[in-house]
PDB file of C-alpha atoms and ligand atoms in Angstrom:
ATOM      1  CA  MET A   1      21.360  32.489  21.933  1.00 44.00           C
ATOM      2  CA  SER A   2      21.009  34.603  18.363  1.00 46.00           C
ATOM      3  CA  THR A   3      22.813  32.704  15.136  1.00 49.00           C
ATOM      4  CA  ARG A   4      21.971  35.514  13.366  1.00 57.00           C
ATOM      5  CA  ALA A   5      24.960  37.859  11.943  1.00 61.00           C
ATOM      6  CA  SER A   6      24.799  41.773  13.041  1.00 86.00           C
ATOM      7  CA  GLN A   7      26.656  42.291  10.826  1.00 90.00           C
ATOM      8  CA  PHE A   8      27.117  41.479   6.433  1.00 92.00           C
ATOM      9  CA  SER A   9      29.510  42.530   4.061  1.00 95.00           C
ATOM     10  CA  ALA A  10      27.651  44.146   0.786  1.00 97.00           C
ATOM     11  CA  ARG A  11      28.922  45.396  -2.795  1.00 98.00           C
ATOM     12  CA  VAL A  12      28.421  48.140  -4.701  1.00 98.00           C
ATOM     13  CA  GLU A  13      27.143  46.908  -7.768  1.00 98.00           C
ATOM     14  CA  ARG A  14      25.419  49.407  -9.490  1.00 98.00           C
ATOM     15  CA  ARG A  15      25.122  53.311  -8.825  1.00 98.00           C
ATOM     16  CA  ASP A  16      22.030  55.577  -9.906  1.00 97.00           C
ATOM     17  CA  GLU A  17      21.619  59.033 -10.136  1.00 97.00           C
ATOM     18  CA  LEU A  18      18.019  59.549  -9.863  1.00 98.00           C
ATOM     19  CA  SER A  19      17.879  63.473  -9.279  1.00 97.00           C
ATOM     20  CA  PRO A  20      20.437  66.151  -8.294  1.00 96.00           C
ATOM     21  CA  HIS A  21      20.395  65.213  -4.717  1.00 96.00           C
ATOM     22  CA  LEU A  22      20.001  61.059  -5.054  1.00 98.00           C
ATOM     23  CA  VAL A  23      22.243  58.939  -5.859  1.00 98.00           C
ATOM     24  CA  ARG A  24      20.592  54.822  -5.364  1.00 98.00           C
ATOM     25  CA  LEU A  25      22.989  51.841  -4.903  1.00 98.00           C
ATOM     26  CA  THR A  26      22.442  48.401  -5.933  1.00 98.00           C
ATOM     27  CA  LEU A  27      24.266  46.729  -3.615  1.00 98.00           C
ATOM     28  CA  SER A  28      24.513  43.037  -3.291  1.00 97.00           C
ATOM     29  CA  THR A  29      24.825  41.044   0.123  1.00 95.00           C
ATOM     30  CA  GLU A  30      24.512  36.923   1.453  1.00 90.00           C
ATOM     31  CA  GLY A  31      22.604  35.856   4.602  1.00 88.00           C
ATOM     32  CA  PHE A  32      20.900  39.510   4.827  1.00 93.00           C
ATOM     33  CA  ALA A  33      16.886  39.224   6.054  1.00 93.00           C
ATOM     34  CA  SER A  34      14.528  41.771   6.127  1.00 95.00           C
ATOM     35  CA  THR A  35      12.457  42.323   9.010  1.00 96.00           C
ATOM     36  CA  GLY A  36       9.316  43.189   6.603  1.00 96.00           C
ATOM     37  CA  VAL A  37       8.629  46.459   8.670  1.00 97.00           C
ATOM     38  CA  PRO A  38       8.493  48.787   5.653  1.00 98.00           C
ATOM     39  CA  ASP A  39      10.669  51.392   7.429  1.00 98.00           C
ATOM     40  CA  GLU A  40      13.378  49.692   7.868  1.00 97.00           C
ATOM     41  CA  TRP A  41      17.217  50.897   7.958  1.00 97.00           C
ATOM     42  CA  VAL A  42      20.779  49.504   8.491  1.00 97.00           C
ATOM     43  CA  GLY A  43      23.574  50.870   9.434  1.00 96.00           C
ATOM     44  CA  LEU A  44      26.153  51.647   6.635  1.00 95.00           C
ATOM     45  CA  VAL A  45      30.271  51.554   6.947  1.00 94.00           C
ATOM     46  CA  VAL A  46      31.709  52.719   3.679  1.00 94.00           C
ATOM     47  CA  PRO A  47      35.815  52.268   2.767  1.00 91.00           C
ATOM     48  CA  GLY A  48      37.898  53.854   4.726  1.00 87.00           C
ATOM     49  CA  GLN A  49      34.960  54.512   7.773  1.00 86.00           C
ATOM     50  CA  PHE A  50      34.730  53.416  11.212  1.00 84.00           C
ATOM     51  CA  GLN A  51      31.536  55.602  11.733  1.00 89.00           C
ATOM     52  CA  SER A  52      28.277  54.231   9.872  1.00 92.00           C
ATOM     53  CA  ARG A  53      24.994  56.328   8.429  1.00 95.00           C
ATOM     54  CA  TYR A  54      21.710  55.187   8.477  1.00 97.00           C
ATOM     55  CA  TYR A  55      19.791  54.232   5.091  1.00 98.00           C
ATOM     56  CA  THR A  56      16.656  53.244   4.640  1.00 98.00           C
ATOM     57  CA  VAL A  57      15.960  49.665   2.978  1.00 98.00           C
ATOM     58  CA  ARG A  58      14.330  50.691  -0.191  1.00 98.00           C
ATOM     59  CA  SER A  59      13.787  47.182  -1.269  1.00 97.00           C
ATOM     60  CA  TYR A  60      15.558  43.801  -1.117  1.00 96.00           C
ATOM     61  CA  ALA A  61      15.204  40.634  -2.708  1.00 95.00           C
ATOM     62  CA  ASP A  62      17.650  38.094  -4.107  1.00 94.00           C
ATOM     63  CA  ASP A  63      20.790  39.103  -2.139  1.00 95.00           C
ATOM     64  CA  GLU A  64      19.695  42.876  -4.121  1.00 97.00           C
ATOM     65  CA  LEU A  65      19.785  45.537  -1.067  1.00 98.00           C
ATOM     66  CA  VAL A  66      18.406  49.127  -2.468  1.00 98.00           C
ATOM     67  CA  VAL A  67      19.535  52.428  -0.185  1.00 98.00           C
ATOM     68  CA  ASP A  68      19.101  56.043  -1.710  1.00 98.00           C
ATOM     69  CA  VAL A  69      21.340  58.420  -0.577  1.00 98.00           C
ATOM     70  CA  VAL A  70      20.522  61.955  -0.722  1.00 96.00           C
ATOM     71  CA  ARG A  71      23.801  63.811  -1.216  1.00 94.00           C
ATOM     72  CA  HIS A  72      24.540  66.650   1.366  1.00 91.00           C
ATOM     73  CA  GLU A  73      27.359  69.813   1.095  1.00 88.00           C
ATOM     74  CA  ILE A  74      29.262  67.666   2.687  1.00 89.00           C
ATOM     75  CA  GLY A  75      29.153  64.501   4.853  1.00 90.00           C
ATOM     76  CA  LEU A  76      31.404  60.809   5.364  1.00 92.00           C
ATOM     77  CA  VAL A  77      28.407  58.798   2.939  1.00 95.00           C
ATOM     78  CA  THR A  78      28.348  62.427   0.919  1.00 93.00           C
ATOM     79  CA  GLU A  79      31.771  61.936  -0.035  1.00 93.00           C
ATOM     80  CA  TRP A  80      32.068  59.271  -0.728  1.00 95.00           C
ATOM     81  CA  VAL A  81      29.143  58.189  -3.307  1.00 96.00           C
ATOM     82  CA  VAL A  82      29.132  61.659  -5.775  1.00 94.00           C
ATOM     83  CA  ARG A  83      32.601  59.319  -6.756  1.00 93.00           C
ATOM     84  CA  GLU A  84      31.281  57.066 -10.057  1.00 91.00           C
ATOM     85  CA  ASP A  85      34.172  54.956  -8.605  1.00 93.00           C
ATOM     86  CA  CYS A  86      32.516  54.184  -5.033  1.00 95.00           C
ATOM     87  CA  VAL A  87      31.035  50.529  -8.089  1.00 97.00           C
ATOM     88  CA  GLY A  88      33.020  47.740  -6.973  1.00 97.00           C
ATOM     89  CA  SER A  89      33.538  49.027  -3.110  1.00 96.00           C
ATOM     90  CA  THR A  90      32.926  46.570  -0.473  1.00 96.00           C
ATOM     91  CA  LEU A  91      30.414  47.683   2.610  1.00 95.00           C
ATOM     92  CA  THR A  92      29.742  46.496   5.735  1.00 95.00           C
ATOM     93  CA  ILE A  93      25.754  46.974   6.719  1.00 95.00           C
ATOM     94  CA  THR A  94      24.165  46.038  10.275  1.00 94.00           C
ATOM     95  CA  GLU A  95      21.049  43.880  11.312  1.00 94.00           C
ATOM     96  CA  PRO A  96      17.755  46.021   9.530  1.00 96.00           C
ATOM     97  CA  LYS A  97      15.740  47.532  12.276  1.00 95.00           C
ATOM     98  CA  GLY A  98      12.354  49.376  11.503  1.00 96.00           C
ATOM     99  CA  SER A  99       9.529  51.325  13.503  1.00 95.00           C
ATOM    100  CA  PHE A 100       6.666  51.436  11.489  1.00 97.00           C
ATOM    101  CA  ASP A 101       3.675  50.173  13.609  1.00 96.00           C
ATOM    102  CA  PRO A 102      -0.129  51.045  12.763  1.00 97.00           C
ATOM    103  CA  PRO A 103      -2.272  50.042  15.409  1.00 97.00           C
ATOM    104  CA  ALA A 104      -4.655  47.552  14.136  1.00 97.00           C
ATOM    105  CA  ASP A 105      -7.529  49.897  13.723  1.00 97.00           C
ATOM    106  CA  ALA A 106      -5.996  52.221  11.735  1.00 98.00           C
ATOM    107  CA  GLY A 107      -7.916  53.415   9.014  1.00 98.00           C
ATOM    108  CA  TRP A 108      -5.409  55.907   7.503  1.00 98.00           C
ATOM    109  CA  LEU A 109      -1.851  57.297   7.237  1.00 98.00           C
ATOM    110  CA  MET A 110      -0.156  60.311   7.119  1.00 98.00           C
ATOM    111  CA  LEU A 111       3.048  60.358   6.095  1.00 98.00           C
ATOM    112  CA  VAL A 112       5.548  63.607   6.355  1.00 98.00           C
ATOM    113  CA  GLY A 113       9.024  63.409   5.923  1.00 97.00           C
ATOM    114  CA  ASP A 114      12.245  65.736   3.727  1.00 97.00           C
ATOM    115  CA  LEU A 115      14.231  64.120   1.086  1.00 97.00           C
ATOM    116  CA  THR A 116      15.952  61.127   3.229  1.00 97.00           C
ATOM    117  CA  ALA A 117      12.453  59.988   4.853  1.00 98.00           C
ATOM    118  CA  LEU A 118      11.391  59.952   0.495  1.00 98.00           C
ATOM    119  CA  PRO A 119      13.216  55.829   0.425  1.00 98.00           C
ATOM    120  CA  ALA A 120      10.911  54.490   3.709  1.00 98.00           C
ATOM    121  CA  MET A 121       7.673  56.862   2.016  1.00 98.00           C
ATOM    122  CA  ALA A 122       7.695  54.868  -0.824  1.00 98.00           C
ATOM    123  CA  ARG A 123       8.110  51.822   0.811  1.00 98.00           C
ATOM    124  CA  ILE A 124       4.978  52.754   3.377  1.00 98.00           C
ATOM    125  CA  ALA A 125       2.636  53.618   0.744  1.00 98.00           C
ATOM    126  CA  GLU A 126       3.833  50.575  -1.562  1.00 97.00           C
ATOM    127  CA  THR A 127       3.356  48.183   0.657  1.00 97.00           C
ATOM    128  CA  THR A 128      -0.083  49.073   3.196  1.00 97.00           C
ATOM    129  CA  GLU A 129      -4.073  49.249   1.722  1.00 96.00           C
ATOM    130  CA  LEU A 130      -4.744  52.649   4.130  1.00 98.00           C
ATOM    131  CA  PRO A 131      -5.610  55.307   1.804  1.00 98.00           C
ATOM    132  CA  THR A 132      -2.230  57.282   2.663  1.00 98.00           C
ATOM    133  CA  ARG A 133      -1.463  61.171   2.546  1.00 98.00           C
ATOM    134  CA  ILE A 134       2.266  62.407   1.765  1.00 98.00           C
ATOM    135  CA  TRP A 135       3.808  65.461   2.476  1.00 98.00           C
ATOM    136  CA  ALA A 136       7.237  65.301   0.464  1.00 97.00           C
ATOM    137  CA  GLU A 137       9.915  68.481   1.287  1.00 97.00           C
ATOM    138  CA  VAL A 138      11.872  67.712  -1.702  1.00 97.00           C
ATOM    139  CA  ALA A 139      13.675  69.887  -3.950  1.00 94.00           C
ATOM    140  CA  ASP A 140      14.228  67.623  -7.088  1.00 96.00           C
ATOM    141  CA  ALA A 141      12.036  66.536  -8.912  1.00 96.00           C
ATOM    142  CA  LEU A 142      10.917  62.789  -8.301  1.00 97.00           C
ATOM    143  CA  PRO A 143       7.446  62.581  -9.974  1.00 94.00           C
ATOM    144  CA  ASP A 144       7.096  58.677 -10.208  1.00 96.00           C
ATOM    145  CA  TYR A 145       9.189  57.825  -7.311  1.00 98.00           C
ATOM    146  CA  LEU A 146       6.062  57.280  -4.372  1.00 98.00           C
ATOM    147  CA  PRO A 147       3.389  55.644  -5.720  1.00 97.00           C
ATOM    148  CA  ALA A 148       0.300  56.216  -7.645  1.00 97.00           C
ATOM    149  CA  THR A 149      -1.944  55.017  -5.288  1.00 96.00           C
ATOM    150  CA  ALA A 150      -0.654  57.949  -2.175  1.00 98.00           C
ATOM    151  CA  ASP A 151      -2.509  61.527  -2.167  1.00 97.00           C
ATOM    152  CA  VAL A 152       1.104  63.777  -2.509  1.00 98.00           C
ATOM    153  CA  THR A 153       1.920  67.008  -1.736  1.00 97.00           C
ATOM    154  CA  TRP A 154       5.528  68.328  -2.953  1.00 97.00           C
ATOM    155  CA  LEU A 155       6.723  71.063  -0.955  1.00 96.00           C
ATOM    156  CA  ASP A 156       9.542  73.769  -1.700  1.00 94.00           C
ATOM    157  CA  PRO A 157      12.263  72.748   1.239  1.00 92.00           C
ATOM    158  CA  PRO A 158      12.569  76.393   2.288  1.00 88.00           C
ATOM    159  CA  PRO A 159      15.107  79.005   1.511  1.00 85.00           C
ATOM    160  CA  GLY A 160      17.823  79.504   3.814  1.00 76.00           C
ATOM    161  CA  GLU A 161      16.009  76.720   6.026  1.00 75.00           C
ATOM    162  CA  HIS A 162      16.468  72.960   6.615  1.00 79.00           C
ATOM    163  CA  SER A 163      13.381  72.943   6.955  1.00 89.00           C
ATOM    164  CA  ARG A 164       9.743  73.388   8.054  1.00 92.00           C
ATOM    165  CA  LEU A 165       7.683  70.669   7.929  1.00 94.00           C
ATOM    166  CA  ALA A 166       7.176  70.946  11.786  1.00 93.00           C
ATOM    167  CA  GLU A 167       5.145  74.527  10.530  1.00 93.00           C
ATOM    168  CA  VAL A 168       3.400  72.708   7.995  1.00 94.00           C
ATOM    169  CA  VAL A 169       2.150  69.775   9.903  1.00 95.00           C
ATOM    170  CA  GLU A 170      -0.023  71.985  12.140  1.00 93.00           C
ATOM    171  CA  THR A 171      -1.999  73.381   9.263  1.00 93.00           C
ATOM    172  CA  VAL A 172      -3.530  70.372   7.814  1.00 93.00           C
ATOM    173  CA  ALA A 173      -6.545  69.066   7.938  1.00 92.00           C
ATOM    174  CA  TRP A 174      -6.473  65.701   9.410  1.00 93.00           C
ATOM    175  CA  PRO A 175      -8.648  62.530   8.516  1.00 95.00           C
ATOM    176  CA  GLU A 176     -11.322  61.540  10.664  1.00 94.00           C
ATOM    177  CA  GLY A 177     -11.296  58.585  13.015  1.00 95.00           C
ATOM    178  CA  PRO A 178      -7.964  56.808  14.176  1.00 96.00           C
ATOM    179  CA  GLY A 179      -4.932  56.658  12.017  1.00 97.00           C
ATOM    180  CA  TYR A 180      -0.849  56.238  12.270  1.00 98.00           C
ATOM    181  CA  PHE A 181       0.890  59.322  11.342  1.00 98.00           C
ATOM    182  CA  TRP A 182       4.825  58.696  10.216  1.00 98.00           C
ATOM    183  CA  MET A 183       7.395  61.634  10.086  1.00 97.00           C
ATOM    184  CA  ALA A 184      11.282  61.165   9.782  1.00 97.00           C
ATOM    185  CA  GLY A 185      13.486  64.575   8.772  1.00 95.00           C
ATOM    186  CA  GLU A 186      15.754  67.253  10.621  1.00 93.00           C
ATOM    187  CA  SER A 187      15.783  66.359  14.698  1.00 92.00           C
ATOM    188  CA  ALA A 188      14.942  69.973  15.772  1.00 90.00           C
ATOM    189  CA  GLN A 189      11.666  70.001  13.334  1.00 92.00           C
ATOM    190  CA  MET A 190      10.626  65.999  15.059  1.00 93.00           C
ATOM    191  CA  ARG A 191      10.708  67.874  18.524  1.00 93.00           C
ATOM    192  CA  ALA A 192       8.420  70.153  17.599  1.00 93.00           C
ATOM    193  CA  ILE A 193       6.086  68.142  16.056  1.00 95.00           C
ATOM    194  CA  ARG A 194       6.211  65.506  19.044  1.00 95.00           C
ATOM    195  CA  LYS A 195       5.216  67.698  21.598  1.00 94.00           C
ATOM    196  CA  HIS A 196       2.347  69.366  19.382  1.00 95.00           C
ATOM    197  CA  LEU A 197       1.272  65.791  18.626  1.00 95.00           C
ATOM    198  CA  MET A 198       1.097  64.867  23.043  1.00 93.00           C
ATOM    199  CA  ARG A 199      -0.209  68.654  23.925  1.00 92.00           C
ATOM    200  CA  ASP A 200      -2.167  70.384  21.426  1.00 93.00           C
ATOM    201  CA  ARG A 201      -3.275  66.769  19.328  1.00 93.00           C
ATOM    202  CA  ARG A 202      -3.430  64.299  22.113  1.00 93.00           C
ATOM    203  CA  LEU A 203      -2.567  61.326  20.627  1.00 94.00           C
ATOM    204  CA  PRO A 204      -1.665  58.425  22.175  1.00 93.00           C
ATOM    205  CA  SER A 205       2.013  57.467  21.222  1.00 92.00           C
ATOM    206  CA  SER A 206       1.047  54.863  19.741  1.00 94.00           C
ATOM    207  CA  ALA A 207      -0.739  56.662  16.763  1.00 96.00           C
ATOM    208  CA  TYR A 208       2.644  58.241  15.542  1.00 96.00           C
ATOM    209  CA  ASP A 209       5.603  57.813  14.644  1.00 96.00           C
ATOM    210  CA  VAL A 210       8.551  60.503  14.683  1.00 96.00           C
ATOM    211  CA  MET A 211      12.017  60.400  13.996  1.00 95.00           C
ATOM    212  CA  GLY A 212      15.442  62.451  13.616  1.00 95.00           C
ATOM    213  CA  TYR A 213      16.562  61.576  10.861  1.00 95.00           C
ATOM    214  CA  TRP A 214      19.724  64.114  10.875  1.00 92.00           C
ATOM    215  CA  ARG A 215      20.805  67.169  12.831  1.00 89.00           C
ATOM    216  CA  ALA A 216      21.043  70.190  11.281  1.00 84.00           C
ATOM    217  CA  SER A 217      25.325  71.364  11.650  1.00 75.00           C
ATOM    218  CA  SER A 218      27.763  72.931  10.129  1.00 61.00           C
ATOM    219  CA  GLY A 219      30.311  70.385   9.065  1.00 61.00           C
ATOM    220  CA  ARG A 220      30.496  66.642   8.920  1.00 60.00           C
ATOM    221  CA  GLN A 221      28.238  65.346  11.677  1.00 58.00           C
ATOM    222  CA  PRO A 222      30.710  63.931  14.022  1.00 53.00           C
ATOM    223  CA  ARG A 223      27.867  61.526  16.318  1.00 52.00           C
ATOM    224  CA  ALA A 224      27.021  58.350  14.711  1.00 57.00           C
ATOM    225  CA  VAL A 225      24.498  56.721  16.964  1.00 64.00           C
ATOM    226  CA  ASP A 226      22.721  53.883  16.649  1.00 64.00           C
ATOM    227  CA  PRO A 227      19.194  53.914  16.656  1.00 72.00           C
ATOM    228  CA  GLY A 228      18.995  50.345  17.281  1.00 72.00           C
ATOM    229  CA  PRO A 229      20.238  49.574  20.558  1.00 74.00           C
ATOM    230  CA  ILE A 230      17.495  52.622  21.627  1.00 77.00           C
ATOM    231  CA  TRP A 231      15.258  51.383  20.377  1.00 74.00           C
ATOM    232  CA  ARG A 232      15.719  47.372  21.853  1.00 74.00           C
ATOM    233  CA  ALA A 233      16.017  48.784  25.190  1.00 81.00           C
ATOM    234  CA  GLY A 234      13.430  51.310  25.160  1.00 80.00           C
ATOM    235  CA  LYS A 235      10.843  48.780  24.163  1.00 77.00           C
ATOM    236  CA  ALA A 236      11.899  46.349  26.939  1.00 79.00           C
ATOM    237  CA  GLN A 237      11.549  49.331  29.125  1.00 83.00           C
ATOM    238  CA  GLY A 238       8.310  49.365  28.089  1.00 82.00           C
ATOM    239  CA  LEU A 239       8.723  53.245  26.787  1.00 82.00           C
ATOM    240  CA  SER A 240       6.326  55.326  24.366  1.00 75.00           C
ATOM    241  CA  ASP A 241       7.765  55.401  20.946  1.00 68.00           C
ATOM    242  CA  ASP A 242       7.593  59.451  21.598  1.00 67.00           C
ATOM    243  CA  GLU A 243       9.900  58.524  24.607  1.00 75.00           C
ATOM    244  CA  ILE A 244      12.089  55.743  22.997  1.00 76.00           C
ATOM    245  CA  TRP A 245      12.855  58.663  19.556  1.00 73.00           C
ATOM    246  CA  ALA A 246      13.172  61.605  21.944  1.00 74.00           C
ATOM    247  CA  LYS A 247      16.224  59.416  24.133  1.00 76.00           C
ATOM    248  CA  TYR A 248      17.821  58.801  20.389  1.00 75.00           C
ATOM    249  CA  ASP A 249      17.406  62.757  19.903  1.00 70.00           C
ATOM    250  CA  ALA A 250      19.366  63.026  23.361  1.00 70.00           C
ATOM    251  CA  ALA A 251      21.811  60.384  23.154  1.00 72.00           C
ATOM    252  CA  PRO A 252      25.415  61.701  23.317  1.00 59.00           C
ATOM    253  CA  ASP A 253      28.030  60.669  20.079  1.00 49.00           C
ATOM    254  CA  GLU A 254      29.846  57.616  20.017  1.00 43.00           C
ATOM    255  CA  HIS A 255      32.876  59.030  20.134  1.00 35.00           C
ATOM    256  CA  GLU A 256      31.750  61.644  22.906  1.00 34.00           C
ATOM    257  CA  ALA A 257      30.643  58.696  24.338  1.00 32.00           C
ATOM    258  CA  ARG A 258      33.797  56.951  24.622  1.00 30.00           C
ATOM    259  CA  ALA A 259      35.725  60.103  25.371  1.00 27.00           C
TER     260      ALA A 259
HETATM  261  C1  FAD B 301      16.495  55.261  10.646  1.00 84.91           C
HETATM  262  C2  FAD B 301      16.765  56.325   9.540  1.00 84.91           C
HETATM  263  C3  FAD B 301      17.276  56.110   7.997  1.00 84.91           C
HETATM  264  C4  FAD B 301      17.698  57.435   7.079  1.00 84.91           C
HETATM  265  N1  FAD B 301      17.067  56.862   5.990  1.00 84.91           N
HETATM  266  C5  FAD B 301      17.803  57.358   4.981  1.00 84.91           C
HETATM  267  C6  FAD B 301      17.883  57.488   3.635  1.00 84.91           C
HETATM  268  O1  FAD B 301      17.221  56.842   3.354  1.00 84.91           O
HETATM  269  N2  FAD B 301      18.549  58.138   3.064  1.00 84.91           N
HETATM  270  C7  FAD B 301      19.274  59.293   2.867  1.00 84.91           C
HETATM  271  O2  FAD B 301      20.039  59.815   2.863  1.00 84.91           O
HETATM  272  N3  FAD B 301      19.172  59.566   5.222  1.00 84.91           N
HETATM  273  C8  FAD B 301      18.861  58.336   6.044  1.00 84.91           C
HETATM  274  N4  FAD B 301      18.911  58.987   7.027  1.00 84.91           N
HETATM  275  C9  FAD B 301      20.020  60.104   7.451  1.00 84.91           C
HETATM  276  C10 FAD B 301      21.323  60.565   7.166  1.00 84.91           C
HETATM  277  O3  FAD B 301      21.675  58.956   7.825  1.00 84.91           O
HETATM  278  C11 FAD B 301      21.900  61.961   7.295  1.00 84.91           C
HETATM  279  O4  FAD B 301      21.281  62.305   6.976  1.00 84.91           O
HETATM  280  C12 FAD B 301      22.996  61.157   7.463  1.00 84.91           C
HETATM  281  O5  FAD B 301      23.927  62.125   8.682  1.00 84.91           O
HETATM  282  C13 FAD B 301      24.243  61.099   6.389  1.00 84.91           C
HETATM  283  O6  FAD B 301      25.481  61.424   6.259  1.00 84.91           O
HETATM  284  P1  FAD B 301      26.471  62.215   5.908  1.00 84.91           P
HETATM  285  O7  FAD B 301      27.841  61.129   5.755  1.00 84.91           O
HETATM  286  O8  FAD B 301      26.357  62.491   4.361  1.00 84.91           O
HETATM  287  O9  FAD B 301      26.467  63.125   6.226  1.00 84.91           O
HETATM  288  P2  FAD B 301      27.336  63.461   7.985  1.00 84.91           P
HETATM  289  O10 FAD B 301      28.657  63.685   7.878  1.00 84.91           O
HETATM  290  O11 FAD B 301      26.363  62.864   8.200  1.00 84.91           O
HETATM  291  O12 FAD B 301      26.743  65.615   8.181  1.00 84.91           O
HETATM  292  C14 FAD B 301      27.334  66.545   6.680  1.00 84.91           C
HETATM  293  C15 FAD B 301      26.977  67.619   6.921  1.00 84.91           C
HETATM  294  O13 FAD B 301      25.261  67.294   6.414  1.00 84.91           O
HETATM  295  C16 FAD B 301      24.417  68.145   7.179  1.00 84.91           C
HETATM  296  N5  FAD B 301      23.309  66.833   7.163  1.00 84.91           N
HETATM  297  C17 FAD B 301      23.163  65.481   7.048  1.00 84.91           C
HETATM  298  N6  FAD B 301      22.066  65.490   6.671  1.00 84.91           N
HETATM  299  C18 FAD B 301      21.368  66.436   5.694  1.00 84.91           C
HETATM  300  C19 FAD B 301      20.054  66.642   5.751  1.00 84.91           C
HETATM  301  N7  FAD B 301      18.919  65.513   5.013  1.00 84.91           N
HETATM  302  N8  FAD B 301      19.856  67.738   4.349  1.00 84.91           N
HETATM  303  C20 FAD B 301      20.598  68.709   5.115  1.00 84.91           C
HETATM  304  N9  FAD B 301      22.135  68.663   5.384  1.00 84.91           N
HETATM  305  C21 FAD B 301      22.015  67.774   6.297  1.00 84.91           C
HETATM  306  C22 FAD B 301      25.223  67.827   8.617  1.00 84.91           C
HETATM  307  O14 FAD B 301      23.994  68.784   9.983  1.00 84.91           O
HETATM  308  C23 FAD B 301      26.057  68.260   8.528  1.00 84.91           C
HETATM  309  O15 FAD B 301      26.274  69.579   8.175  1.00 84.91           O
HETATM  310  C24 FAD B 301      18.783  58.072   8.058  1.00 84.91           C
HETATM  311  C25 FAD B 301      18.451  58.421   9.108  1.00 84.91           C
HETATM  312  C26 FAD B 301      17.935  57.574  10.856  1.00 84.91           C
HETATM  313  C27 FAD B 301      18.378  57.610  11.597  1.00 84.91           C
END
């Protein structure tokens, strides 16, 4: 029987605006244990709410956990994080999970994502020894956010559209030999890329990890589906990463599932 806590309480110690759309929160917490997987995420429940939203652990050391939160036009966490007086609040965070898992023979990494994926791409690039290429679709100027060891292409988000990352991936040149492709961002773009990787590039599912981090909609997201249980159940059933993330994308809202 596991005696590990699955939820932790965390206090917001600092709030720093890294750019117009990215807010860094430094949290103090006790008993948290990182998985060490560089794209690990936690669920975060802000004061007065019961739904969680998922955030990458940008770093964790000495009971200090850092998350970088994107401000959207509207949103449950967005509305809380824009307030400077969020410092001092107590949050609930869930047990971390990660899915980045390159094969042993990978000779390179390709990382693709939008601003919500930037924390994970930074942590992956900081911790790998593999040559790494990154495509980051980000409106804000964050020139020092990604490590200088990575070969980075900054892309402007298309005006009036959420993302054009799927189109970008379909046109980039791929390195020779075995490697690992990691991508996260808007779910419809991610579904398109999974199809491209499977049908056009014919990659085995062990060679990539593509995650829908958010869904385009016109209001606060009513859904909050924890990727953790879907990930664990999928692994237990022997499903490929691709099949697991397709299940995540198709999962009903938790409140709908209860209704
Ligand atoms: C494994 C995982 C790791 C993640 N890591 C991070 C991270 O480190 N930092 C981070 O900021 N986010 C991260 N996300 C994404 C984040 O959970 C979602 O963007 C979440 O919806 C934001 O919550 P909110 O309460 O601000 O907005 P919500 O109430 O969920 O949504 C409000 C509105 O904003 C829109 N919206 C949500 N996300 C975006 C977006 N990216 N761009 C434009 N519109 C958007 C929705 O469509 C909706 O209309 C991660 C998601 C997953 C699954």
